[in-house]
Amino acid sequence: NPHGKVYFKLVADAHIFELHVSDAYFFAARAGFISVESREICTRLNQEWPIQVGYVPDGVDFPADEPAVSFEQKQNIILTVARLGTEQKATDVLLTAVQEAHQQLPGWRVRLVGSVSEAFRSYIERYFSRYPEMRDCVEFVGEIVDNAKLAAEYQRAKIFCLPSRWESFGIVSAEAGKYGCYVVATDLSAQRDIVDGGQYGTLVPADDAAALAAALVAVAQDEGRLRRVCAEIPAHIRERFSYQRIAAQLAQHLAAMPEPLTVDEFMDGYDVVLKKVYAAMVDGQYELALGRLLQGLQSWPDGVWAERGGGLWRLMIYGKNLPEQDGVALELLRQVLQGAMLRAIAEGMLISINAL
């Protein structure tokens, strides 16, 4: 589609900062708009990447005819919804925490919804064998694919628990909030957005069963807090994470995206400049490559590259806007050339050029 636009939705948590920048930037630089799902990751990427990243979280649907949940509908249930037993979801941490806390949670039940990994089934058997008293308060419900049945689980629960070791977002916490659940989760970037600084939930360190147990007890014993959050969190989720709001926000970003480059613009920019830069880099002549890059920056028309060139060109225009003799600018571009980032981009561009 010659008039198509590229939107790059990064499903990223803090692990993205462990990647070599070229691994992600190679693809991201070609997109007209790039987004991530948490405010913290968005801020860090904008500090560390030379291209702009937007914040667009995952969302939940709010049908107009769906009635609000009242606190009176809820029961003393701690709910989790996950791929149970996987390393990411840390179901073992939740089970340990519940065992440590169950004497302080009389009358409370724990319901675990989701498929169970085969490797985890033996863990469950050992758990119930060691703690037979937990059979009365811990129930593995299985996977629920019917949306109405899953909604009923959220509606009955007072507390939702997500003890994941990592998440790019964790949509189930937002779904639970939609139905008035208090959220107890691992202290991860997107979960901070969902609980809004502790206003609607409690966050604990990953892999800390003792902290999770203490948080569950403290919340379960505070009916006033549970009642307040049940009344307030649905509006927070609707305002920040409803599909309706997110779709409108994304539509604005897509409308503002630049038109794609024509083939002629594409060929002129890449063929004339990057091939020369790449050739010098292959020979290890970084100073020559730097000079050619600076020369190319001076010759490219701003109307093409600054407004229509996308992320890679914003990196280069940044260099263009600095005086050529400025040592900071030269050092910046020298580091770019000596790293793998521009080389990886140049290699990819050459493949595209040759394909044309």
mmCIF file of C-alpha atoms in Angstrom:
data_model
loop_
_atom_site.group_PDB
_atom_site.id
_atom_site.type_symbol
_atom_site.label_atom_id
_atom_site.label_comp_id
_atom_site.label_asym_id
_atom_site.label_seq_id
_atom_site.Cartn_x
_atom_site.Cartn_y
_atom_site.Cartn_z
ATOM 1 C CA ASN A 1 0.000 0.000 0.000
ATOM 2 C CA PRO A 2 1.897 3.105 -1.186
ATOM 3 C CA HIS A 3 -0.208 5.295 1.107
ATOM 4 C CA GLY A 4 -0.006 3.012 4.126
ATOM 5 C CA LYS A 5 1.269 4.119 7.503
ATOM 6 C CA VAL A 6 3.305 2.114 9.994
ATOM 7 C CA TYR A 7 2.280 2.014 13.660
ATOM 8 C CA PHE A 8 4.692 0.161 15.939
ATOM 9 C CA LYS A 9 3.130 -0.985 19.240
ATOM 10 C CA LEU A 10 5.936 -2.008 21.577
ATOM 11 C CA VAL A 11 4.929 -4.738 24.028
ATOM 12 C CA ALA A 12 7.745 -3.818 26.363
ATOM 13 C CA ASP A 13 8.632 -3.909 30.011
ATOM 14 C CA ALA A 14 11.901 -2.946 31.693
ATOM 15 C CA HIS A 15 13.720 -5.774 29.879
ATOM 16 C CA ILE A 16 13.771 -3.646 26.728
ATOM 17 C CA PHE A 17 16.589 -1.625 28.265
ATOM 18 C CA GLU A 18 18.740 -4.761 28.380
ATOM 19 C CA LEU A 19 18.608 -5.092 24.577
ATOM 20 C CA HIS A 20 21.208 -3.585 22.303
ATOM 21 C CA VAL A 21 19.605 -0.409 21.063
ATOM 22 C CA SER A 22 19.911 -1.464 17.427
ATOM 23 C CA ASP A 23 17.812 -4.590 18.008
ATOM 24 C CA ALA A 24 14.680 -2.572 18.716
ATOM 25 C CA TYR A 25 15.565 0.739 17.099
ATOM 26 C CA PHE A 26 16.238 -0.870 13.722
ATOM 27 C CA PHE A 27 12.509 -1.540 13.376
ATOM 28 C CA ALA A 28 11.139 1.321 15.445
ATOM 29 C CA ALA A 29 12.891 3.977 13.377
ATOM 30 C CA ARG A 30 10.763 3.120 10.351
ATOM 31 C CA ALA A 31 7.419 3.680 12.067
ATOM 32 C CA GLY A 32 5.412 6.869 11.844
ATOM 33 C CA PHE A 33 4.177 6.370 15.400
ATOM 34 C CA ILE A 34 5.538 4.178 18.198
ATOM 35 C CA SER A 35 3.828 3.480 21.526
ATOM 36 C CA VAL A 36 4.373 1.575 24.750
ATOM 37 C CA GLU A 37 1.902 0.533 27.427
ATOM 38 C CA SER A 38 3.232 2.192 30.588
ATOM 39 C CA ARG A 39 4.082 5.758 31.469
ATOM 40 C CA GLU A 40 7.403 4.878 33.078
ATOM 41 C CA ILE A 41 8.703 2.887 30.104
ATOM 42 C CA CYS A 42 7.552 5.684 27.787
ATOM 43 C CA THR A 43 9.463 8.296 29.788
ATOM 44 C CA ARG A 44 12.642 6.204 29.912
ATOM 45 C CA LEU A 45 12.557 5.422 26.192
ATOM 46 C CA ASN A 46 12.143 9.089 25.350
ATOM 47 C CA GLN A 47 15.171 9.832 27.523
ATOM 48 C CA GLU A 48 17.323 7.111 25.970
ATOM 49 C CA TRP A 49 16.121 6.809 22.359
ATOM 50 C CA PRO A 50 16.602 9.524 19.739
ATOM 51 C CA ILE A 51 13.041 8.996 18.472
ATOM 52 C CA GLN A 52 9.771 9.938 20.128
ATOM 53 C CA VAL A 53 7.638 7.254 21.783
ATOM 54 C CA GLY A 54 4.019 7.743 22.829
ATOM 55 C CA TYR A 55 2.021 6.282 25.716
ATOM 56 C CA VAL A 56 -0.947 4.132 24.661
ATOM 57 C CA PRO A 57 -1.976 1.546 27.283
ATOM 58 C CA ASP A 58 -3.982 -1.599 26.713
ATOM 59 C CA GLY A 59 -7.659 -1.243 27.368
ATOM 60 C CA VAL A 60 -10.938 -2.858 28.360
ATOM 61 C CA ASP A 61 -14.388 -2.558 26.866
ATOM 62 C CA PHE A 62 -17.200 -0.693 28.610
ATOM 63 C CA PRO A 63 -20.496 -1.698 26.952
ATOM 64 C CA ALA A 64 -23.139 0.949 27.441
ATOM 65 C CA ASP A 65 -25.709 -1.542 28.732
ATOM 66 C CA GLU A 66 -23.453 -3.230 31.318
ATOM 67 C CA PRO A 67 -24.661 -2.473 34.885
ATOM 68 C CA ALA A 68 -22.289 -1.213 37.561
ATOM 69 C CA VAL A 69 -21.045 -3.619 40.225
ATOM 70 C CA SER A 70 -22.059 -2.983 43.822
ATOM 71 C CA PHE A 71 -20.004 -3.992 46.844
ATOM 72 C CA GLU A 72 -22.950 -6.041 48.115
ATOM 73 C CA GLN A 73 -22.546 -8.399 45.150
ATOM 74 C CA LYS A 74 -19.029 -9.280 46.214
ATOM 75 C CA GLN A 75 -17.781 -12.116 48.391
ATOM 76 C CA ASN A 76 -14.632 -12.715 50.404
ATOM 77 C CA ILE A 77 -12.724 -13.958 47.375
ATOM 78 C CA ILE A 78 -9.158 -13.329 46.229
ATOM 79 C CA LEU A 79 -9.054 -13.915 42.477
ATOM 80 C CA THR A 80 -6.238 -14.365 40.009
ATOM 81 C CA VAL A 81 -6.538 -14.881 36.248
ATOM 82 C CA ALA A 82 -3.429 -16.078 34.453
ATOM 83 C CA ARG A 83 -1.573 -18.844 32.674
ATOM 84 C CA LEU A 84 -1.066 -20.619 35.948
ATOM 85 C CA GLY A 85 2.270 -22.132 36.805
ATOM 86 C CA THR A 86 4.335 -20.306 34.208
ATOM 87 C CA GLU A 87 7.493 -18.589 35.360
ATOM 88 C CA GLN A 88 6.123 -15.189 34.430
ATOM 89 C CA LYS A 89 2.884 -15.437 36.415
ATOM 90 C CA ALA A 90 4.531 -16.613 39.689
ATOM 91 C CA THR A 91 1.594 -18.716 40.842
ATOM 92 C CA ASP A 92 3.946 -20.426 43.283
ATOM 93 C CA VAL A 93 4.491 -17.096 45.044
ATOM 94 C CA LEU A 94 0.744 -16.557 45.386
ATOM 95 C CA LEU A 95 0.178 -20.052 46.805
ATOM 96 C CA THR A 96 2.988 -19.591 49.312
ATOM 97 C CA ALA A 97 1.614 -16.206 50.359
ATOM 98 C CA VAL A 98 -1.904 -17.568 50.793
ATOM 99 C CA GLN A 99 -0.624 -20.440 52.939
ATOM 100 C CA GLU A 100 1.294 -17.990 55.151
ATOM 101 C CA ALA A 101 -1.734 -15.727 55.491
ATOM 102 C CA HIS A 102 -4.686 -18.108 55.600
ATOM 103 C CA GLN A 103 -5.026 -18.175 59.408
ATOM 104 C CA GLN A 104 -5.513 -14.405 59.312
ATOM 105 C CA LEU A 105 -8.026 -14.705 56.469
ATOM 106 C CA PRO A 106 -10.902 -16.699 58.006
ATOM 107 C CA GLY A 107 -13.781 -17.074 55.598
ATOM 108 C CA TRP A 108 -11.763 -16.012 52.556
ATOM 109 C CA ARG A 109 -11.315 -18.161 49.461
ATOM 110 C CA VAL A 110 -8.755 -18.000 46.667
ATOM 111 C CA ARG A 111 -9.888 -18.758 43.126
ATOM 112 C CA LEU A 112 -7.300 -19.307 40.401
ATOM 113 C CA VAL A 113 -8.680 -19.008 36.878
ATOM 114 C CA GLY A 114 -6.659 -20.112 33.873
ATOM 115 C CA SER A 115 -4.942 -22.998 32.203
ATOM 116 C CA VAL A 116 -2.380 -24.876 34.298
ATOM 117 C CA SER A 117 1.001 -25.759 32.821
ATOM 118 C CA GLU A 118 1.770 -29.480 32.893
ATOM 119 C CA ALA A 119 5.000 -28.897 34.805
ATOM 120 C CA PHE A 120 3.060 -27.115 37.561
ATOM 121 C CA ARG A 121 0.569 -29.891 38.245
ATOM 122 C CA SER A 122 3.061 -31.837 40.351
ATOM 123 C CA TYR A 123 3.727 -28.641 42.347
ATOM 124 C CA ILE A 124 0.009 -28.358 43.101
ATOM 125 C CA GLU A 125 -0.141 -31.962 44.263
ATOM 126 C CA ARG A 126 2.805 -31.449 46.598
ATOM 127 C CA TYR A 127 1.298 -28.204 47.865
ATOM 128 C CA PHE A 128 -2.004 -29.784 48.876
ATOM 129 C CA SER A 129 -0.216 -32.829 50.268
ATOM 130 C CA ARG A 130 1.927 -30.624 52.489
ATOM 131 C CA TYR A 131 -0.871 -28.211 53.378
ATOM 132 C CA PRO A 132 -4.108 -30.243 53.262
ATOM 133 C CA GLU A 133 -5.991 -27.487 55.063
ATOM 134 C CA MET A 134 -5.579 -25.302 51.942
ATOM 135 C CA ARG A 135 -7.920 -27.528 49.922
ATOM 136 C CA ASP A 136 -10.850 -25.855 51.661
ATOM 137 C CA CYS A 137 -9.865 -22.321 50.613
ATOM 138 C CA VAL A 138 -7.860 -22.643 47.373
ATOM 139 C CA GLU A 139 -9.655 -23.648 44.178
ATOM 140 C CA PHE A 140 -8.243 -24.104 40.684
ATOM 141 C CA VAL A 141 -11.190 -23.164 38.470
ATOM 142 C CA GLY A 142 -9.639 -23.927 35.088
ATOM 143 C CA GLU A 143 -9.608 -21.818 31.940
ATOM 144 C CA ILE A 144 -12.694 -19.696 31.256
ATOM 145 C CA VAL A 145 -13.243 -18.635 27.650
ATOM 146 C CA ASP A 146 -16.824 -17.404 28.065
ATOM 147 C CA ASN A 147 -16.642 -13.651 28.701
ATOM 148 C CA ALA A 148 -19.831 -13.581 30.765
ATOM 149 C CA LYS A 149 -18.556 -16.324 33.077
ATOM 150 C CA LEU A 150 -15.207 -14.577 33.465
ATOM 151 C CA ALA A 151 -16.987 -11.297 34.230
ATOM 152 C CA ALA A 152 -18.939 -13.112 36.954
ATOM 153 C CA GLU A 153 -15.660 -14.165 38.585
ATOM 154 C CA TYR A 154 -14.474 -10.546 38.669
ATOM 155 C CA GLN A 155 -17.839 -9.344 39.979
ATOM 156 C CA ARG A 156 -17.775 -11.755 42.945
ATOM 157 C CA ALA A 157 -14.172 -11.072 43.985
ATOM 158 C CA LYS A 158 -13.218 -8.290 46.382
ATOM 159 C CA ILE A 159 -9.466 -8.583 45.752
ATOM 160 C CA PHE A 160 -7.637 -9.311 42.531
ATOM 161 C CA CYS A 161 -4.037 -10.532 42.776
ATOM 162 C CA LEU A 162 -1.419 -10.505 40.013
ATOM 163 C CA PRO A 163 1.998 -11.621 41.387
ATOM 164 C CA SER A 164 3.766 -11.673 37.997
ATOM 165 C CA ARG A 165 7.527 -11.464 37.750
ATOM 166 C CA TRP A 166 7.205 -9.289 34.653
ATOM 167 C CA GLU A 167 4.444 -7.754 32.535
ATOM 168 C CA SER A 168 4.339 -5.254 29.698
ATOM 169 C CA PHE A 169 0.882 -4.265 30.929
ATOM 170 C CA GLY A 170 -1.219 -6.917 32.723
ATOM 171 C CA ILE A 171 -4.661 -6.419 31.211
ATOM 172 C CA VAL A 172 -6.341 -8.635 33.807
ATOM 173 C CA SER A 173 -5.694 -6.048 36.527
ATOM 174 C CA ALA A 174 -7.531 -3.419 34.484
ATOM 175 C CA GLU A 175 -10.361 -5.882 33.820
ATOM 176 C CA ALA A 176 -10.602 -6.570 37.545
ATOM 177 C CA GLY A 177 -10.666 -2.856 38.308
ATOM 178 C CA LYS A 178 -13.515 -2.415 35.850
ATOM 179 C CA TYR A 179 -15.543 -4.745 38.095
ATOM 180 C CA GLY A 180 -14.612 -3.023 41.350
ATOM 181 C CA CYS A 181 -11.806 -5.279 42.578
ATOM 182 C CA TYR A 182 -9.027 -3.972 44.781
ATOM 183 C CA VAL A 183 -5.725 -4.785 43.008
ATOM 184 C CA VAL A 184 -2.780 -6.390 44.796
ATOM 185 C CA ALA A 185 0.051 -6.861 42.322
ATOM 186 C CA THR A 186 3.771 -6.878 41.772
ATOM 187 C CA ASP A 187 5.415 -3.469 41.639
ATOM 188 C CA LEU A 188 5.725 -3.238 37.847
ATOM 189 C CA SER A 189 5.521 -0.128 35.693
ATOM 190 C CA ALA A 190 2.080 -0.618 34.134
ATOM 191 C CA GLN A 191 0.581 -1.816 37.414
ATOM 192 C CA ARG A 192 1.595 1.521 38.927
ATOM 193 C CA ASP A 193 -0.564 3.210 36.291
ATOM 194 C CA ILE A 194 -3.503 0.940 37.134
ATOM 195 C CA VAL A 195 -3.394 1.444 40.919
ATOM 196 C CA ASP A 196 -2.584 5.150 40.458
ATOM 197 C CA GLY A 197 -0.030 5.599 43.208
ATOM 198 C CA GLY A 198 -1.754 3.243 45.635
ATOM 199 C CA GLN A 199 -5.144 4.884 45.320
ATOM 200 C CA TYR A 200 -6.757 1.710 44.002
ATOM 201 C CA GLY A 201 -4.379 -1.050 45.028
ATOM 202 C CA THR A 202 -1.221 -2.242 46.733
ATOM 203 C CA LEU A 203 2.038 -3.168 45.013
ATOM 204 C CA VAL A 204 4.680 -5.507 46.430
ATOM 205 C CA PRO A 205 8.155 -6.597 45.279
ATOM 206 C CA ALA A 206 8.401 -9.510 42.864
ATOM 207 C CA ASP A 207 9.055 -12.951 44.350
ATOM 208 C CA ASP A 208 8.314 -11.726 47.895
ATOM 209 C CA ALA A 209 5.691 -14.099 49.285
ATOM 210 C CA ALA A 210 5.892 -12.587 52.761
ATOM 211 C CA ALA A 211 5.174 -9.075 51.473
ATOM 212 C CA LEU A 212 2.337 -10.401 49.336
ATOM 213 C CA ALA A 213 0.830 -12.241 52.311
ATOM 214 C CA ALA A 214 1.026 -9.111 54.475
ATOM 215 C CA ALA A 215 -0.625 -7.010 51.752
ATOM 216 C CA LEU A 216 -3.470 -9.480 51.285
ATOM 217 C CA VAL A 217 -4.136 -9.610 55.023
ATOM 218 C CA ALA A 218 -4.039 -5.833 55.419
ATOM 219 C CA VAL A 219 -6.488 -5.278 52.580
ATOM 220 C CA ALA A 220 -8.838 -8.135 53.471
ATOM 221 C CA GLN A 221 -9.169 -6.805 57.015
ATOM 222 C CA ASP A 222 -9.989 -3.272 55.824
ATOM 223 C CA GLU A 223 -13.559 -3.401 54.561
ATOM 224 C CA GLY A 224 -13.737 0.378 54.344
ATOM 225 C CA ARG A 225 -10.882 0.436 51.857
ATOM 226 C CA LEU A 226 -12.390 -2.413 49.835
ATOM 227 C CA ARG A 227 -15.755 -0.674 49.730
ATOM 228 C CA ARG A 228 -14.243 2.675 48.679
ATOM 229 C CA VAL A 229 -12.160 1.161 45.895
ATOM 230 C CA CYS A 230 -15.104 -0.883 44.650
ATOM 231 C CA ALA A 231 -17.027 2.360 44.226
ATOM 232 C CA GLU A 232 -14.181 4.414 42.709
ATOM 233 C CA ILE A 233 -11.904 2.219 40.612
ATOM 234 C CA PRO A 234 -14.370 1.509 37.757
ATOM 235 C CA ALA A 235 -14.471 5.223 36.903
ATOM 236 C CA HIS A 236 -10.654 5.377 37.014
ATOM 237 C CA ILE A 237 -10.385 2.416 34.633
ATOM 238 C CA ARG A 238 -12.996 3.903 32.306
ATOM 239 C CA GLU A 239 -11.209 7.255 32.202
ATOM 240 C CA ARG A 240 -7.705 5.875 31.655
ATOM 241 C CA PHE A 241 -8.087 2.443 30.047
ATOM 242 C CA SER A 242 -11.375 2.148 28.174
ATOM 243 C CA TYR A 243 -11.098 0.968 24.569
ATOM 244 C CA GLN A 244 -13.301 3.854 23.531
ATOM 245 C CA ARG A 245 -10.862 6.431 24.903
ATOM 246 C CA ILE A 246 -7.778 4.601 23.651
ATOM 247 C CA ALA A 247 -9.215 4.173 20.142
ATOM 248 C CA ALA A 248 -9.920 7.909 19.936
ATOM 249 C CA GLN A 249 -6.418 8.711 21.198
ATOM 250 C CA LEU A 250 -4.812 6.326 18.705
ATOM 251 C CA ALA A 251 -6.908 7.727 15.842
ATOM 252 C CA GLN A 252 -5.477 11.181 16.585
ATOM 253 C CA HIS A 253 -1.927 9.833 16.489
ATOM 254 C CA LEU A 254 -2.542 7.986 13.214
ATOM 255 C CA ALA A 255 -4.110 11.050 11.603
ATOM 256 C CA ALA A 256 -1.050 13.099 12.553
ATOM 257 C CA MET A 257 1.402 10.565 11.120
ATOM 258 C CA PRO A 258 3.353 11.769 8.073
ATOM 259 C CA GLU A 259 2.638 10.414 4.626
ATOM 260 C CA PRO A 260 5.089 7.680 3.647
ATOM 261 C CA LEU A 261 8.046 8.589 1.478
ATOM 262 C CA THR A 262 7.673 8.116 -2.253
ATOM 263 C CA VAL A 263 9.972 5.616 -3.928
ATOM 264 C CA ASP A 264 11.968 8.493 -5.419
ATOM 265 C CA GLU A 265 12.443 10.128 -2.021
ATOM 266 C CA PHE A 266 13.323 6.792 -0.523
ATOM 267 C CA MET A 267 15.912 6.058 -3.209
ATOM 268 C CA ASP A 268 17.403 9.548 -3.144
ATOM 269 C CA GLY A 269 17.912 9.552 0.604
ATOM 270 C CA TYR A 270 19.125 6.042 1.189
ATOM 271 C CA ASP A 271 21.038 5.442 -2.026
ATOM 272 C CA VAL A 272 22.944 8.699 -2.112
ATOM 273 C CA VAL A 273 23.763 9.060 1.573
ATOM 274 C CA LEU A 274 23.558 5.822 3.497
ATOM 275 C CA LYS A 275 25.301 3.703 0.884
ATOM 276 C CA LYS A 276 28.261 6.060 1.094
ATOM 277 C CA VAL A 277 28.168 6.101 4.872
ATOM 278 C CA TYR A 278 27.884 2.333 5.012
ATOM 279 C CA ALA A 279 30.743 1.822 2.558
ATOM 280 C CA ALA A 280 33.034 3.898 4.742
ATOM 281 C CA MET A 281 31.960 2.007 7.864
ATOM 282 C CA VAL A 282 32.644 -1.358 6.245
ATOM 283 C CA ASP A 283 36.220 -0.190 5.677
ATOM 284 C CA GLY A 284 36.455 0.972 9.280
ATOM 285 C CA GLN A 285 36.835 4.585 8.161
ATOM 286 C CA TYR A 286 34.615 6.103 10.807
ATOM 287 C CA GLU A 287 35.863 9.654 10.341
ATOM 288 C CA LEU A 288 35.063 9.455 6.621
ATOM 289 C CA ALA A 289 31.653 7.969 7.406
ATOM 290 C CA LEU A 290 31.031 10.772 9.884
ATOM 291 C CA GLY A 291 31.951 13.376 7.298
ATOM 292 C CA ARG A 292 29.680 11.825 4.709
ATOM 293 C CA LEU A 293 26.828 11.669 7.190
ATOM 294 C CA LEU A 294 27.249 15.333 8.085
ATOM 295 C CA GLN A 295 27.408 16.217 4.402
ATOM 296 C CA GLY A 296 24.220 14.280 3.776
ATOM 297 C CA LEU A 297 22.482 16.005 6.641
ATOM 298 C CA GLN A 298 23.300 19.374 5.169
ATOM 299 C CA SER A 299 21.972 18.409 1.736
ATOM 300 C CA TRP A 300 18.676 16.726 2.612
ATOM 301 C CA PRO A 301 15.685 19.078 2.328
ATOM 302 C CA ASP A 302 13.955 19.573 5.643
ATOM 303 C CA GLY A 303 10.525 19.211 4.053
ATOM 304 C CA VAL A 304 11.319 15.619 3.183
ATOM 305 C CA TRP A 305 13.357 14.420 6.114
ATOM 306 C CA ALA A 306 12.259 16.515 9.084
ATOM 307 C CA GLU A 307 8.535 16.275 8.365
ATOM 308 C CA ARG A 308 8.183 13.021 6.429
ATOM 309 C CA GLY A 309 11.250 10.980 7.146
ATOM 310 C CA GLY A 310 10.195 9.248 10.362
ATOM 311 C CA GLY A 311 12.252 8.249 13.370
ATOM 312 C CA LEU A 312 15.614 7.577 11.710
ATOM 313 C CA TRP A 313 15.589 10.981 10.135
ATOM 314 C CA ARG A 314 14.742 12.710 13.386
ATOM 315 C CA LEU A 315 17.955 11.239 14.727
ATOM 316 C CA MET A 316 19.864 12.682 11.789
ATOM 317 C CA ILE A 317 18.094 16.041 11.806
ATOM 318 C CA TYR A 318 19.075 16.338 15.463
ATOM 319 C CA GLY A 319 22.689 16.145 14.320
ATOM 320 C CA LYS A 320 22.004 18.600 11.523
ATOM 321 C CA ASN A 321 20.700 21.214 13.914
ATOM 322 C CA LEU A 322 23.986 21.298 15.799
ATOM 323 C CA PRO A 323 26.956 23.246 14.437
ATOM 324 C CA GLU A 324 29.289 21.004 12.451
ATOM 325 C CA GLN A 325 32.263 22.166 14.479
ATOM 326 C CA ASP A 326 30.493 21.493 17.773
ATOM 327 C CA GLY A 327 32.492 18.830 19.565
ATOM 328 C CA VAL A 328 29.402 17.482 21.321
ATOM 329 C CA ALA A 329 27.648 16.937 18.004
ATOM 330 C CA LEU A 330 30.682 15.269 16.484
ATOM 331 C CA GLU A 331 31.095 12.977 19.464
ATOM 332 C CA LEU A 332 27.406 12.069 19.388
ATOM 333 C CA LEU A 333 27.532 11.102 15.731
ATOM 334 C CA ARG A 334 30.854 9.321 16.146
ATOM 335 C CA GLN A 335 29.352 7.142 18.875
ATOM 336 C CA VAL A 336 26.374 6.374 16.670
ATOM 337 C CA LEU A 337 28.607 5.329 13.790
ATOM 338 C CA GLN A 338 30.948 3.254 15.919
ATOM 339 C CA GLY A 339 28.037 1.424 17.529
ATOM 340 C CA ALA A 340 25.927 -1.195 15.856
ATOM 341 C CA MET A 341 22.841 1.004 15.603
ATOM 342 C CA LEU A 342 23.420 2.905 12.383
ATOM 343 C CA ARG A 343 25.270 -0.001 10.850
ATOM 344 C CA ALA A 344 22.282 -2.291 11.434
ATOM 345 C CA ILE A 345 19.959 0.343 10.010
ATOM 346 C CA ALA A 346 22.198 0.873 6.994
ATOM 347 C CA GLU A 347 22.382 -2.868 6.316
ATOM 348 C CA GLY A 348 18.619 -3.127 6.470
ATOM 349 C CA MET A 349 18.181 -0.160 4.177
ATOM 350 C CA LEU A 350 20.550 -1.666 1.621
ATOM 351 C CA ILE A 351 18.509 -4.853 1.590
ATOM 352 C CA SER A 352 15.379 -2.785 0.943
ATOM 353 C CA ILE A 353 17.073 -0.772 -1.797
ATOM 354 C CA ASN A 354 18.354 -3.842 -3.557
ATOM 355 C CA ALA A 355 14.901 -5.412 -3.354
ATOM 356 C CA LEU A 356 13.446 -2.426 -5.219
#
